[in-house]
Short mmCIF file of C-alpha atoms and ligand atoms in Angstrom, two decimals:
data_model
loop_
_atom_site.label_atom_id
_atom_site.label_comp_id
_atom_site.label_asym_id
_atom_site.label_seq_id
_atom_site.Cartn_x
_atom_site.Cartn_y
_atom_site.Cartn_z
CA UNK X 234 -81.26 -26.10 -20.48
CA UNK X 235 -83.90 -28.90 -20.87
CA UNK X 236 -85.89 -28.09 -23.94
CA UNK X 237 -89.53 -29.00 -24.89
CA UNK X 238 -88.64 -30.79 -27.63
CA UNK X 239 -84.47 -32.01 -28.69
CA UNK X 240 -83.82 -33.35 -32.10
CA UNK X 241 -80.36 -33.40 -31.92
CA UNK X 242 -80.52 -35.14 -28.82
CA UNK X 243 -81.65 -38.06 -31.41
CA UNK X 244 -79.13 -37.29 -33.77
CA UNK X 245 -76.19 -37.91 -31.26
CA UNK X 246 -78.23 -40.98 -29.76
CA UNK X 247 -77.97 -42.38 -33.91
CA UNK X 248 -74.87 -40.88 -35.05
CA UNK X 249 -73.07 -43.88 -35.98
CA UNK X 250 -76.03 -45.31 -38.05
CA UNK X 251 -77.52 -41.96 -39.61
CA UNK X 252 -73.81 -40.90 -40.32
CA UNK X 253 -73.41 -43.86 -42.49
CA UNK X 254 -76.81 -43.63 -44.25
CA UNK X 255 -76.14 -39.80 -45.34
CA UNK X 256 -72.73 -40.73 -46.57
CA UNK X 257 -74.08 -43.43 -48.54
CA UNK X 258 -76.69 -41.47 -50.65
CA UNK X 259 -73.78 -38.99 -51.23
CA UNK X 260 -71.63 -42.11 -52.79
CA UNK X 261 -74.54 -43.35 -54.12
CA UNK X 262 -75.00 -40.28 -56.66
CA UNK X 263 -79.19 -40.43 -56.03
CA UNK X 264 -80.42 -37.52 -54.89
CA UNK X 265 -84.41 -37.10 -55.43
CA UNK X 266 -86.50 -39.78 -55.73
CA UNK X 267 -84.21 -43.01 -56.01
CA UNK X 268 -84.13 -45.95 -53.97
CA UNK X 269 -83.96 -44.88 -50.52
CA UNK X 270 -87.35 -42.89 -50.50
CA UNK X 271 -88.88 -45.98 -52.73
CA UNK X 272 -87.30 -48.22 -49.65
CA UNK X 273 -89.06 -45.64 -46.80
CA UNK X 274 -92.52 -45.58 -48.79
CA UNK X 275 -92.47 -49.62 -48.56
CA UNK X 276 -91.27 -50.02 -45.10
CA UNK X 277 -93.41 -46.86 -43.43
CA UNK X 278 -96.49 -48.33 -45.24
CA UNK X 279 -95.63 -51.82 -44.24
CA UNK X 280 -95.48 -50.28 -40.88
CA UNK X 281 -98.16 -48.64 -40.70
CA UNK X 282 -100.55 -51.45 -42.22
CA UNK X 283 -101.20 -49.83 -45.74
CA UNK X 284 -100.71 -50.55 -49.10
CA UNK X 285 -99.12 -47.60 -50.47
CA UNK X 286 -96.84 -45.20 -49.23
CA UNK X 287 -95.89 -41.71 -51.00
CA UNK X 288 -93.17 -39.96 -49.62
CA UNK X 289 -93.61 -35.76 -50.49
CA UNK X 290 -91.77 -32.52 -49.11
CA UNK X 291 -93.85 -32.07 -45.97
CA UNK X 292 -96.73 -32.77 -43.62
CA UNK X 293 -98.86 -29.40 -45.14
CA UNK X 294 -98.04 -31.31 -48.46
CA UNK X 295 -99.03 -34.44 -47.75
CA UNK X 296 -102.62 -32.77 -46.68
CA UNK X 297 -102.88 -30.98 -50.17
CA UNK X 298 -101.87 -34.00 -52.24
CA UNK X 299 -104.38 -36.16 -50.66
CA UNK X 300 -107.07 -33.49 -51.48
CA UNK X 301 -105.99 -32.84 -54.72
CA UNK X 302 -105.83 -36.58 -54.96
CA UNK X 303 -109.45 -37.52 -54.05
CA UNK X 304 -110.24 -34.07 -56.40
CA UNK X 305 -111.29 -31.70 -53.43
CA UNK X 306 -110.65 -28.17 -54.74
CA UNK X 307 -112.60 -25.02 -55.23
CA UNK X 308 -116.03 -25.03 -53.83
CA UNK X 309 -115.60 -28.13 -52.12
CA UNK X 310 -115.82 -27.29 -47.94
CA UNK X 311 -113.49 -29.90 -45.73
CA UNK X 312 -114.31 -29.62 -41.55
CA UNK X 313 -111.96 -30.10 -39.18
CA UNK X 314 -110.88 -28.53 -35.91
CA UNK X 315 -109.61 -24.78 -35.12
CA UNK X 316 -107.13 -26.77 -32.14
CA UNK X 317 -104.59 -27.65 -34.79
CA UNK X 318 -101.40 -27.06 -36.03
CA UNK X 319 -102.36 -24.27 -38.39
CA UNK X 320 -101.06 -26.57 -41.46
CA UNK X 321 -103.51 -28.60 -41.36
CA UNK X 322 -106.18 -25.23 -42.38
CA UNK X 323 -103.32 -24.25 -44.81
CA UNK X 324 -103.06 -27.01 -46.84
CA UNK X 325 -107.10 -27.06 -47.26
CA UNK X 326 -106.99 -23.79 -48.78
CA UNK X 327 -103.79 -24.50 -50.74
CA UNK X 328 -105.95 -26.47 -52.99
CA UNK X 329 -108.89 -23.42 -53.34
CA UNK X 330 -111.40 -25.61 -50.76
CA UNK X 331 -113.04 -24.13 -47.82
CA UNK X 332 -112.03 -25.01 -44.26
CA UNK X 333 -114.72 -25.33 -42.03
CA UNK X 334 -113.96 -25.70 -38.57
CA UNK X 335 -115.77 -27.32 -35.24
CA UNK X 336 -114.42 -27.32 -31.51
CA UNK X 337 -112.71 -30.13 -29.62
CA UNK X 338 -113.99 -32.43 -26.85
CA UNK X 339 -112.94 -31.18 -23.59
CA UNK X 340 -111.87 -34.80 -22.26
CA UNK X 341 -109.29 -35.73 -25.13
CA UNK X 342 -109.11 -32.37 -27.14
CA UNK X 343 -109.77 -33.71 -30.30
CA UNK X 344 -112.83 -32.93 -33.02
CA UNK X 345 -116.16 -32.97 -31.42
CA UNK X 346 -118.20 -35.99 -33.19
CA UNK X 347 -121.67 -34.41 -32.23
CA UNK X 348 -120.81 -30.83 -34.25
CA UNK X 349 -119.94 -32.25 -37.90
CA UNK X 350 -124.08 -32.71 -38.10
CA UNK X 351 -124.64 -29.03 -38.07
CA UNK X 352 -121.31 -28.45 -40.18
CA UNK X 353 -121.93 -30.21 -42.97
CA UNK X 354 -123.73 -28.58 -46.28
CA UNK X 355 -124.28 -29.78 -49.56
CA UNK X 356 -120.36 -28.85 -50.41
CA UNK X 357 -118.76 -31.05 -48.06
CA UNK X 358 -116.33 -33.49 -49.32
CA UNK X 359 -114.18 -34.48 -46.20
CA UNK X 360 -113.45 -34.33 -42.74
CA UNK X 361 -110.03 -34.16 -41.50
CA UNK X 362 -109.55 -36.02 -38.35
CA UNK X 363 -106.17 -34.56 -36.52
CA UNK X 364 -104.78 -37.08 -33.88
CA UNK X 365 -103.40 -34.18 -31.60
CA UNK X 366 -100.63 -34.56 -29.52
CA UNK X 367 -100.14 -38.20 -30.02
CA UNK X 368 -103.37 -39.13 -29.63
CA UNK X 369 -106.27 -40.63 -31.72
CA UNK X 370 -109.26 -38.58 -32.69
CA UNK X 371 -112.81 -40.37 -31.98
CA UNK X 372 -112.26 -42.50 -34.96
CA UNK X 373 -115.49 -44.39 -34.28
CA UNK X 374 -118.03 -41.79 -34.73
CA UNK X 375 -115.89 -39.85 -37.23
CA UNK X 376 -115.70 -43.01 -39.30
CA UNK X 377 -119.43 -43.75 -39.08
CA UNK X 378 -120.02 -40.00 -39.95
CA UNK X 379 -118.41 -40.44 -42.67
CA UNK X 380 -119.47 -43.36 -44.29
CA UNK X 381 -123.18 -42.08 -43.93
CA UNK X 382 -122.70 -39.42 -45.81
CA UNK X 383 -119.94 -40.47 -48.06
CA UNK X 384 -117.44 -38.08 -46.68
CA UNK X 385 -113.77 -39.15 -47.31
CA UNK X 386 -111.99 -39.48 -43.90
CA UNK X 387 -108.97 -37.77 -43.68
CA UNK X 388 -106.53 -38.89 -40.63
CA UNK X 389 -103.95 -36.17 -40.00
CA UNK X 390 -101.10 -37.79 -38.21
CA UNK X 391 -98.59 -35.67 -38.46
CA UNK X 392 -98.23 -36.09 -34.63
CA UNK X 393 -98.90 -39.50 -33.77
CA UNK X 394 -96.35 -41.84 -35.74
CA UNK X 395 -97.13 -45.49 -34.21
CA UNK X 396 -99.81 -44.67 -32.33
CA UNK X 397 -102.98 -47.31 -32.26
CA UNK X 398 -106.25 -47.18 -32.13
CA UNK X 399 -108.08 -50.80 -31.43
CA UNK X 400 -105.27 -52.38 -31.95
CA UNK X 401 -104.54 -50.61 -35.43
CA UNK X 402 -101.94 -48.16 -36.55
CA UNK X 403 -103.36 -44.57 -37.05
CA UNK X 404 -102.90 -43.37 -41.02
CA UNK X 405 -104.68 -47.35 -42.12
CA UNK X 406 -107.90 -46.01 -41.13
CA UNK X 407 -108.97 -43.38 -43.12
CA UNK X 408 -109.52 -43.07 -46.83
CA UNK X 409 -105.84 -41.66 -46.60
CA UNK X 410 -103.39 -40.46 -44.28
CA UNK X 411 -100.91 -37.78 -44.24
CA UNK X 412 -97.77 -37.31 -41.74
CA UNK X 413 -95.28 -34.68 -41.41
CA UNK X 414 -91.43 -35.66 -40.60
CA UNK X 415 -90.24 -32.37 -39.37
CA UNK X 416 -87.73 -33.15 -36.83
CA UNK X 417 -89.45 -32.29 -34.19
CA UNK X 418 -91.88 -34.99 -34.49
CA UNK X 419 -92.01 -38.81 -33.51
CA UNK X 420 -90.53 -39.41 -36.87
CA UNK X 421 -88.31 -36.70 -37.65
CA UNK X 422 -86.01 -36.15 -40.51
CA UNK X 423 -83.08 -33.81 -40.08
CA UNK X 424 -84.94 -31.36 -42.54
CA UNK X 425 -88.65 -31.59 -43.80
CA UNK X 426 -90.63 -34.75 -45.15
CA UNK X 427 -93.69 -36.12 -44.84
CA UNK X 428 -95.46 -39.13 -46.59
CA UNK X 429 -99.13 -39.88 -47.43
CA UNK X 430 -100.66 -43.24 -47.20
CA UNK X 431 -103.13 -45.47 -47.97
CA UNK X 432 -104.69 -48.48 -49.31
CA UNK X 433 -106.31 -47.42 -52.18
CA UNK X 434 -104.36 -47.93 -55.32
CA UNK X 435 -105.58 -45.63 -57.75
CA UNK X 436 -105.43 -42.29 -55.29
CA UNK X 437 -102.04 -43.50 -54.71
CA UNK X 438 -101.28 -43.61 -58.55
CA UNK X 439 -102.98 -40.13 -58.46
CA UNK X 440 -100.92 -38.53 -55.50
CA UNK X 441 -97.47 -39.86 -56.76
CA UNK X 442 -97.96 -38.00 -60.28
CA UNK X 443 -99.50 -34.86 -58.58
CA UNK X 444 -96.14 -34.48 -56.38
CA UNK X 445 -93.85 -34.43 -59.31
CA UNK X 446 -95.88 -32.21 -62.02
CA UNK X 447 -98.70 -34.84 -62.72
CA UNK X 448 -95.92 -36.82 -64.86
CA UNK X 449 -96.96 -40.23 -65.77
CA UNK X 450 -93.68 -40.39 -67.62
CA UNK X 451 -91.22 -38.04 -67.86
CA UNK X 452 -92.17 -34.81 -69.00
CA UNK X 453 -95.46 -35.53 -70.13
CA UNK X 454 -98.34 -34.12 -67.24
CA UNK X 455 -101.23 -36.40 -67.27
CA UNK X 456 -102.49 -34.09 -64.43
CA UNK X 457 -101.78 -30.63 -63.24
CA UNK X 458 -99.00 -31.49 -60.74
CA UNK X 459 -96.66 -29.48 -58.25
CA UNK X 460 -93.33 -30.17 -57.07
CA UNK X 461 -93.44 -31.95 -53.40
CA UNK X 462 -90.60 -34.35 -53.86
CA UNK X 463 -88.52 -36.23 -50.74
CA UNK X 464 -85.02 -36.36 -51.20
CA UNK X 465 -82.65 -39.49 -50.90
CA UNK X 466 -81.00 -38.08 -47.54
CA UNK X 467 -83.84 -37.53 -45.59
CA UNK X 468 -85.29 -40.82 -46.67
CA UNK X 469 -82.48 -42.61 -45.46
CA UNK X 470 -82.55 -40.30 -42.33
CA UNK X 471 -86.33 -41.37 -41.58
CA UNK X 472 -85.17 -44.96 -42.49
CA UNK X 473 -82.63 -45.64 -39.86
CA UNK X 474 -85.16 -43.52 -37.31
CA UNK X 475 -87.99 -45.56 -38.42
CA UNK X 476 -85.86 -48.61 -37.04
CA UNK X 477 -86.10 -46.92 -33.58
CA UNK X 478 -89.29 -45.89 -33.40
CA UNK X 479 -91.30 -48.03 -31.44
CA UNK X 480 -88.19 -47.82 -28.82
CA UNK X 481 -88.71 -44.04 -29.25
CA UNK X 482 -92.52 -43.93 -28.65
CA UNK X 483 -91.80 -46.63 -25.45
CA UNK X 484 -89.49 -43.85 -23.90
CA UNK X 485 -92.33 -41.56 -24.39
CA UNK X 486 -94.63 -43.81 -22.68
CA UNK X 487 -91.98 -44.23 -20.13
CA UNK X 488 -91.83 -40.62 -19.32
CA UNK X 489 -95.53 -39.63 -19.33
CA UNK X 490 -96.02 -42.60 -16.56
CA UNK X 491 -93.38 -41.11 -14.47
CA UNK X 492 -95.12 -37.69 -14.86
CA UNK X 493 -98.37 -39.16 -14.48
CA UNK X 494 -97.25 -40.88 -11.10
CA UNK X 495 -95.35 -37.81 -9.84
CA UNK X 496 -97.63 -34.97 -10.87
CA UNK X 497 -100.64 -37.06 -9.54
CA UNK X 498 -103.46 -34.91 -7.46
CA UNK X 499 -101.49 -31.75 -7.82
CA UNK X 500 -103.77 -29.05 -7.26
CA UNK X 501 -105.06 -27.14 -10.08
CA UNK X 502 -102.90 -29.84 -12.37
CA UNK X 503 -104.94 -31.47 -15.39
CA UNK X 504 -103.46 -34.32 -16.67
CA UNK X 505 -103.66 -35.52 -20.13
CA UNK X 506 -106.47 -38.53 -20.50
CA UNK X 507 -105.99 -41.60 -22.58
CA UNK X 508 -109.05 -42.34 -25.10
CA UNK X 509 -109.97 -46.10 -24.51
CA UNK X 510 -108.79 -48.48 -26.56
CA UNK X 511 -106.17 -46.29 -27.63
CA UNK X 512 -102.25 -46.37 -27.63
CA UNK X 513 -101.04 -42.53 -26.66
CA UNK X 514 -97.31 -42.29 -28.82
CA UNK X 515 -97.28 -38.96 -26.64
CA UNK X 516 -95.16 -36.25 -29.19
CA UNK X 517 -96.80 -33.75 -26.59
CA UNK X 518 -97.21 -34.03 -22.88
CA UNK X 519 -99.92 -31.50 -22.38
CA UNK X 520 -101.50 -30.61 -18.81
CA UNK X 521 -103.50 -27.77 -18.36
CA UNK X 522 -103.22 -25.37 -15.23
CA UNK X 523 -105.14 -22.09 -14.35
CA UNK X 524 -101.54 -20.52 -13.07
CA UNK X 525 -99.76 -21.37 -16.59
CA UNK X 526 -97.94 -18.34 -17.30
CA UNK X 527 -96.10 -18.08 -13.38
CA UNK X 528 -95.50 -21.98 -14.02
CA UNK X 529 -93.63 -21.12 -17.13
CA UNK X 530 -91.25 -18.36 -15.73
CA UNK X 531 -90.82 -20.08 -12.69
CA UNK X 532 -89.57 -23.43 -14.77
CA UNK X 533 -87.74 -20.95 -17.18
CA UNK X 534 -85.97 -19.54 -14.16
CA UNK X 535 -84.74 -23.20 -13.99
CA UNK X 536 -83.53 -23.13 -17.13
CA UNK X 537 -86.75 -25.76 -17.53
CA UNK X 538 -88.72 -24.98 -21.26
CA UNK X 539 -92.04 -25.32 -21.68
CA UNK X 540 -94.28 -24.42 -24.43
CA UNK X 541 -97.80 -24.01 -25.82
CA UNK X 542 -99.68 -25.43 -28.41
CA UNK X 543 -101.65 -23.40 -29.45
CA UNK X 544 -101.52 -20.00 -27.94
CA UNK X 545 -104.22 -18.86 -30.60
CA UNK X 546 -106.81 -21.17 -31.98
CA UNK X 547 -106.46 -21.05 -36.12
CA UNK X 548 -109.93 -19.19 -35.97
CA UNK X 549 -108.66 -16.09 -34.33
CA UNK X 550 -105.20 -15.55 -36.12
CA UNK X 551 -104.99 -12.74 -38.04
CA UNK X 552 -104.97 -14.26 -41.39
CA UNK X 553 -108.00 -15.85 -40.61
CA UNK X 554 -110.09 -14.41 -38.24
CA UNK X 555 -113.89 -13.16 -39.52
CA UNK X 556 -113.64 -15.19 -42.54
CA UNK X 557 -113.65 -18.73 -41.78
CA UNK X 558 -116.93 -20.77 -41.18
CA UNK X 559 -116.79 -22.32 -37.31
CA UNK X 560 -118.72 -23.23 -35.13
CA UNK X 561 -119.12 -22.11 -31.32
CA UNK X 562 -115.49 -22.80 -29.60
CA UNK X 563 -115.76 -22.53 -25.75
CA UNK X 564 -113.44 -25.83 -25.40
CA UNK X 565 -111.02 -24.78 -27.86
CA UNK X 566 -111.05 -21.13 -26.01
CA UNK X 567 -110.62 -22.49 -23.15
CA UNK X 568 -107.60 -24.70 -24.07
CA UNK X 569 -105.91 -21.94 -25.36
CA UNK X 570 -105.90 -20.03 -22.12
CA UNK X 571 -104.88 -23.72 -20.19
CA UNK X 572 -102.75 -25.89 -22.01
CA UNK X 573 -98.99 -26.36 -21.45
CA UNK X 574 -96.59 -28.62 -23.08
CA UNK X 575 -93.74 -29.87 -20.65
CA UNK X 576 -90.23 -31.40 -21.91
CA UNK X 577 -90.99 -34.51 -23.33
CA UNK X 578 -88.16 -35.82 -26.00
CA UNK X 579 -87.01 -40.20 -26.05
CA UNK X 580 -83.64 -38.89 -25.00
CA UNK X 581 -84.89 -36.75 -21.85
CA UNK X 582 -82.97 -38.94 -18.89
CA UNK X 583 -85.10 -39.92 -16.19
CA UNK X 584 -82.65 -37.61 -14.05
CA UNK X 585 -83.55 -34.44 -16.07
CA UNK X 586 -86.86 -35.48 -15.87
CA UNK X 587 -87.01 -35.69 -12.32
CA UNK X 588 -85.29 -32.06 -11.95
CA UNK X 589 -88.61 -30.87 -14.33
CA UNK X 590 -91.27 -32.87 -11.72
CA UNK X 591 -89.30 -31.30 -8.76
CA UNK X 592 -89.27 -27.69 -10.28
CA UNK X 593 -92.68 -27.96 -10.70
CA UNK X 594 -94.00 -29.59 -6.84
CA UNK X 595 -92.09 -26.70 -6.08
CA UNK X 596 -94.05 -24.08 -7.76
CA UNK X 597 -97.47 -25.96 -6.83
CA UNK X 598 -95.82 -26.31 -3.24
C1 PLP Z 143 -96.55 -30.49 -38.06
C2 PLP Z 143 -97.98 -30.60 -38.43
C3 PLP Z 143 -98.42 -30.46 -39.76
C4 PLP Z 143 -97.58 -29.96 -40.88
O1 PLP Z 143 -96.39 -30.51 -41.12
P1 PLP Z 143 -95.18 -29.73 -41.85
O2 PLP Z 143 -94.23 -30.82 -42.12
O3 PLP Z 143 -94.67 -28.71 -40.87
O4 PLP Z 143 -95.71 -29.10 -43.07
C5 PLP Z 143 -99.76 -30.73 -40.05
N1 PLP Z 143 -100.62 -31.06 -39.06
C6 PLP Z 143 -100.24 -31.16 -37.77
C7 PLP Z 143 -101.26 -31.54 -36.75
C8 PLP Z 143 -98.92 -30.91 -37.41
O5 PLP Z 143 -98.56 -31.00 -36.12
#
């Protein structure tokens, strides 16, 4: 079977080192909170290009701890997009605010610059800007937005690890940034992580009490905290990853050429476009094709997966539907109906790859 996505593929391709790390921590006696996730907060921020990095229990975390850290909570109304993992709407209520949502563009599928005019009120505290699929949102007009109106700018990158945008790391732009480690993602742990950063000292002081109770010291809450702690193995997991990351994201790249070459002028076969002055770290390749479900059982009679993200915007699912504040979504809509995500892992061999690109000339004849 060639799968969408393959984790463990990257486990076997590390073994040696990540075998060694996870052993260690167990010698080591550290289990929460010791040196390896203080050693992952430096280097991922260094990385990245920020000051501070705060390593929590997941991406949907890593969203609420930033909003709890700049002091968005009840009342306050954050927009964003409906196209999303639905995390990213999660974590706004998880802190008692008010998602409000907008459509994507239809060239890179990411918020809609020209909408956040007419979704803005007197409430609004933030805009989260979700780089989908490896890609930057329109960080440019977002940004300016934002500053205007004195917004915080919220960069959800829980899918594009690495990726640039004018010749800058996504997650150094905005006020703060928040990325998820599941293990499906460019950075994945063998479990769940995330990490928030940012440049900004004192909401980094703020966020690292909030994700262990508010302590400023040890049992004593300054603030009303939560648990959202990172654990020594999975920071020394993401660690030895993080080493291979850029070689990861290059395979990506790699891959996405070869299907851009191969799939090329294929006949009712969108291919994904690359926002100028942007570097695409590709954690999805997603085309979009009128014919999607036949494609899919004819690749999954080939033993081929393929998947979809999202087969129901946020907007419409049933814990949400009729009670969140969005605009008009005909791109989003439409998206749903189109988009398809084909195998795309650093591991997948060019010769797998090639048996995916056949399978589908085949269908497409
Ligand atoms: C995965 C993801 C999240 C949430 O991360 P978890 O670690 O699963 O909580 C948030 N936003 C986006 C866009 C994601 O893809």
């Amino acid at each position: 079977m060639i799968g969408c996505a393959n984790p463990g593929a990257q486990y076997e391709a590390l073994r040696e080192e990540i075998d060694a790390a996870v052993i260690a921590v167990m010698r080591g006696h550290r289990y929460i909170l010791g040196p390896e996730v203080e050693k992952f907060e430096e280097e991922f921020a260094a990385y990245i290009g920020c000051v501070h990095g705060i390593g929590v229990a997941n991406g949907t975390d890593a969203i609420g701890l930033a909003l709890r850290g700049l002091g968005i909570g009840p009342g306050d109304e954050v927009i964003t997009v409906s196209h999303t993992a639905v995390a990213t709407i999660a974590a706004i209520e998880s802190v008692g605010a008010v998602p409000v949502l907008v459509d994507v563009d239809p060239a890179f599928y990411t918020l809609d610059p020209a909408l956040l005019e007419s979704a803005m009120s007197q409430r609004t505290k933030a805009v989260i800007a979700v780089h989908l699929y490896g890609q930057p949102a329109d960080l440019d007009s977002i940004g300016r937005f934002c500053r205007k109106h004195d917004l915080a700018l919220i960069e959800d990158v829980a899918q594009a690890h690495g990726a640039r945008w004018q010749g800058r790391r996504l997650g150094s732009i905005g006020r703060v940034a928040c990325f998820s480690c599941y293990p499906t993602k460019n950075l994945g742990a063998i479990g769940d992580g995330g990490i928030v950063t940012t440049s900004d000292s004192e909401l980094a002081r703020r966020i690292r009490m909030l994700r262990e109770y508010g302590w400023e010291q040890r049992y004593i809450s300054t603030l009303a905290g939560q648990n959202s702690r990172l654990d020594e193995m999975q920071a020394a997991i993401l660690r030895v990853k993080l080493r291979h990351l850029d070689d990861a994201n290059g395979r990506r790249r790699h891959l996405a050429a070869r299907y851009r070459e191969q799939l090329d002028g294929i006949l009712d076969i969108q291919l994904p476009k690359i926002r100028p002055g942007s570097e695409h770290v590709y954690h999805l390749f997603v085309i979009r094709t009128q014919q999607r479900e036949a494609l899919m059982t004819h690749l999954k009679a080939r033993d081929i997966q393929a998947a979809i993200h999202y087969p129901m915007p946020v907007h419409r699912q049933p814990a949400y539907a009729g009670r969140i504040r969005c605009s008009a979504m005909p791109v989003t809509e439409a998206l749903t109906e189109t988009v398809l995500s084909l195998p795309m892992y650093p591991e997948l061999s060019d010769t797998d790859q090639s048996t995916v690109i056949a399978a589908i000339r085949e269908f497409t004849g």
